[in-house]
Amino acid sequence: MSTRDKRPAPDQSNLTGRQKRRAKNSNARKIGTPVEFTNALAKNTPRVTGAIRVDEFTAARIQEINAMQTAIKNAGSALNTLTFQALPRDMRRRAASHKLTRLPAHLRAKAAREMENSPPAKRKTRRGKRQNKDDVVSREYLRRQKENKWLETHIYHTKRMHMNNIWGYRLAARPNVKSARSFYRAFQHTSIIHDASYIGCLELVGKQDDILHVVNPVTDLTLPSLGSERFMKGNRIGYTHIYEYLSCPGKPICPITFLWKPKQLKDENQTLWLWIHPSAFDQVYQQIKIASEKVNKDNAVVMNDLRDEFVRFDFSGAGTTALLQAIVKPIEESDHVDKDTSSTFKSSKIWRDLYHLRSASSLPPGSILGLSVQDPRLAFAQKVPKRTNSIPTEANLRLTELLTHWPEDIAYSDIWDKNVRKTVLERLPSEYSLAERRQANLLPGTKLEFKPDDVEIPILLVQRSPGKNNKRGQQDTCKTELLEGWTLILPKGCAMAFWKSFIFAGARVAGYEDLRALSFESGSPSYPYDYLGSLACENVRDMAKHEAKNAWLRRPPAKRLNYSKLGVDRPFDAAFDSLISTTRAAEEGMDIDHKDGNKSTPEFYILHGHKTIISVLSAKTNDEAQISLLSYFGDLYTKRGLKPTTSLKLDNALVQVRLELFDRGRPEANAMIYLVTDSTEYDTQTAYIRNREPGLKNKKKLLENLKEDDAEEEEDTTNMALDQNEKPKFPPSHDLIGYLTTANFSFDAGRGIGLGACTVLGLRRLQQLDASQQREIKMVVLVRNTKALQCRPAKLQFLS
C-alpha cells in the first residue's frame, strides 16, 4: 500500500474532548518498537541451532522488555486523569488540597507536570463588604455546638469518618472506608488511637474518710474499695462500678475508673478523680450528691465538674509504646531545664528506660507516670524508628529491674493544678508563631529547639491494664491484649498539637464503634451495649430497636419477613423483661412502645464476681440459692459498715455469658438462647463434635466427611422444609433462658461468637440437665437468630 492511499492523520484541533481522551489512551497502550540494526553480512549467514543462554538472550531483548514495562505503566496511568485521583482510598478527599506537599513523594513530580499543563482557574470577583472569614467560621461553629458538643479533633474526624450525635457529643463512629479487617491487622502490627475526651471527669475534694463515706454506698461491693491501700498512694488507677444508693448489685449505672491525687506534705485534703462515661455522667453526679447529703450533712466533700477540662487519648496495639516514645519528649532532655529542681526528672528518666518495652501489659496494672513534656510541634514530623528483636544487655537488665521493682514516687504531675492547666492554655503557641520560627532557621527542615520561654505541658501516662480482679466480664478465654495499652491525659487545648504528630507517625484512628469491635474480639462486654440493667444500655437498645423496626416497615409487606410465622414476638430487641417477670401479664403485639419518653431502670440486674456466681449455681435448690445470695451480699454490706435497703430476688438475676458456635453459622444480636432438654436432640446437635477426628490428614477422607456432613445438613434442612399448612417446629418458649446483645463472626476465633446474658434459674436448669443425662460435652445450648429457621449448637461460658 502506497503512502498516497494512507488515511491522513486527523486534525487534533478539530477533535472533541472524548476523541482526544480515546487517542491518548490508545497511544498509551501501544508498545514502541525499537529501531532495528540492519547488518548486511548477517542476512546470508546460515542459522545454527543450539542451546540459548538466558543472559545473552535477555540482553538482546532488553529494549523490548523495557518498552513493554513502560507501556504497561503508561496504560495504567492514562486511565486516571489526575494524580489526585490515583491516591489510595484512605488519602482521597472530596475537597482535596492542591498542595504538592500533601501528596506522597513518588507522585509529586507527576502532579507538578499536570499543574503546569492545566490553565489557572478564574476567580470570581466579589463585590461589597467582605467579612472576616475567621469570625464567620467561629460563629458558625459555635452555633452548631449548641445541642451537641465538639471535641478538639472534630474537624479532623468529620472529614474522614462517619459522625453521629450521641451522648451529647458529635462523635466519630467509624472510618468512611471499609476498616473491620484492617483495624484488626493494624492492632497486631502498628497502633490504634481513639479520642476519648468525651469521658467526663468528676472531682471530689475533702478529707479521705469523708470521701470514702460518700462513694462506698454507691460503688461495687464485690470489687476492691476505693479506699484500698493499692489505690490510695495515687500511683495506680482503679476500676469499679457505680450503682444507685445502697442498691448493689441491683440498679447498676455504669463502670468508672478512679485516681487519687498523690499525697503532698502541704495538702490536708485529698482529691479523687472519677472518669465517667457521658451517657451516665448526670446520673452518677446525682447519686453521689444524694450520698453526700445523707452521709455528710455539712457538705464536707466538694464536687467539681471537670468535663471538657482534659484531653484523653486511648492507645492500643503492638507499636503503641514505640509511638509514644517518638512523640512524648520530656522537658528534662533539653539543656535549658535545670534537672536538679525538676519535679518530674525521675519519671522522665524511667520513661526513657522503657524505650525497649514491647508491650505495656508487662508493667504493673494501672501504673501512672507523671511527666512534663515539650510541645510535639517543635519536632514535627516525628517518625517511629524500626524495632528489632535485639535489646542491649544493659537496657534489658534495667528494664527487668523496673518491672520487678516499680517506683511509687513517679505519678505526680502538675496537671492536678487548675492554675497550671490555665497557664498552659494561655501560653500554648499558635501554628503561625511556630511557622515563623521555622522560617528563621538557616537550614530548611531543621527541627525547632526547646527554649526556656516555651510552654511545659503536664501530662499523665496511664497503663491501661485492669488486671484479673479489677474489671468485670473477663475470663481465661478472653484476650484482653486488644484492650490493653496506654491512656494519655492532657490539659485542654493541646489536642491537635499531639494528634497530628501521632497521625503522621503512623497511628490509625478508631471510632467508638471500632472500640466496640475490639471489645468483641477480646471477648469482653462493651459499655453501654452489653451492660444490662443500666439506663444507658436501655437507651441504646431502644435506639437500635427503632432503627431496625423503621427499616423493616419501609419494605413492602410482600418483601419483608413475617416474624409472626417464624414465631418471634419481639424481633427487634432482646426481651429480658419477659424472662424475669413471671407474674406480669403477657403483652400483646410484636413490639411494645412506652407511652412516656423517660425509660425507667429495669428490674433485672447482672451478677458479677466468680464467688457470687458459684455460690448461687452450686446450691441444691432455688430457695438455698436465694438464701446464699442474700447472705453473701449481707456480709459485704456489713464489712463496709452499710445496711442494704433493697431485697434481692433471684428471679431477676442475670449472668453474662459468651457463646461460641461449634461449626458453622454466624449469630446476630437479639438471638435467642434455648436449652436442649431432649437427649436425642442433644446427640444430634453434638454428633459432629463428638465424632470428629482431630488428626485427619487424608484429603480424600476429609472431602468425603465434608460431603457426608453437607448431605446430612441438607437432609435436616429438607426435613425442616414445611408445607403451607404446617408450622415450623422450634424449641418451646419455656426453654428460652437468654438473649445475645452483641454477636458476629470473630476474626480471632475464626467462627461465630456471641455475648449476652442468661437467667440464673435457666443456668441452674442447664447444669441439672448435664448432671442427670451425664452429658459428655457440658454447657451446650441452642442459638437461634430472629430470621433463622433452624437452631445452631453452641458452647456456653460464664463471664464473671
Coordinates of C-alpha atoms in Angstrom, one line a residue, residues 48 128 275 285-286 304 387 401 449 541 562 656 671 723 725 768 777:
V48 CA 22.8 -22.6 13.7
G128 CA -19.4 44.5 48.6
W275 CA -13.8 9.2 85.0
Y285 CA -23.4 13.0 89.8
Q286 CA -26.9 12.9 91.2
N304 CA -16.3 19.8 90.8
R387 CA 12.2 -2.0 66.0
E401 CA 14.7 -4.2 87.3
E449 CA 14.7 23.6 69.8
R541 CA -31.1 -0.8 72.9
N562 CA -43.2 -12.3 58.6
Q656 CA -23.2 -12.5 81.4
A671 CA -30.6 -14.1 69.0
D723 CA -45.7 -27.4 53.7
N725 CA -50.3 -25.8 56.2
Q768 CA -29.1 -30.1 86.2
I777 CA -19.9 -32.1 76.5

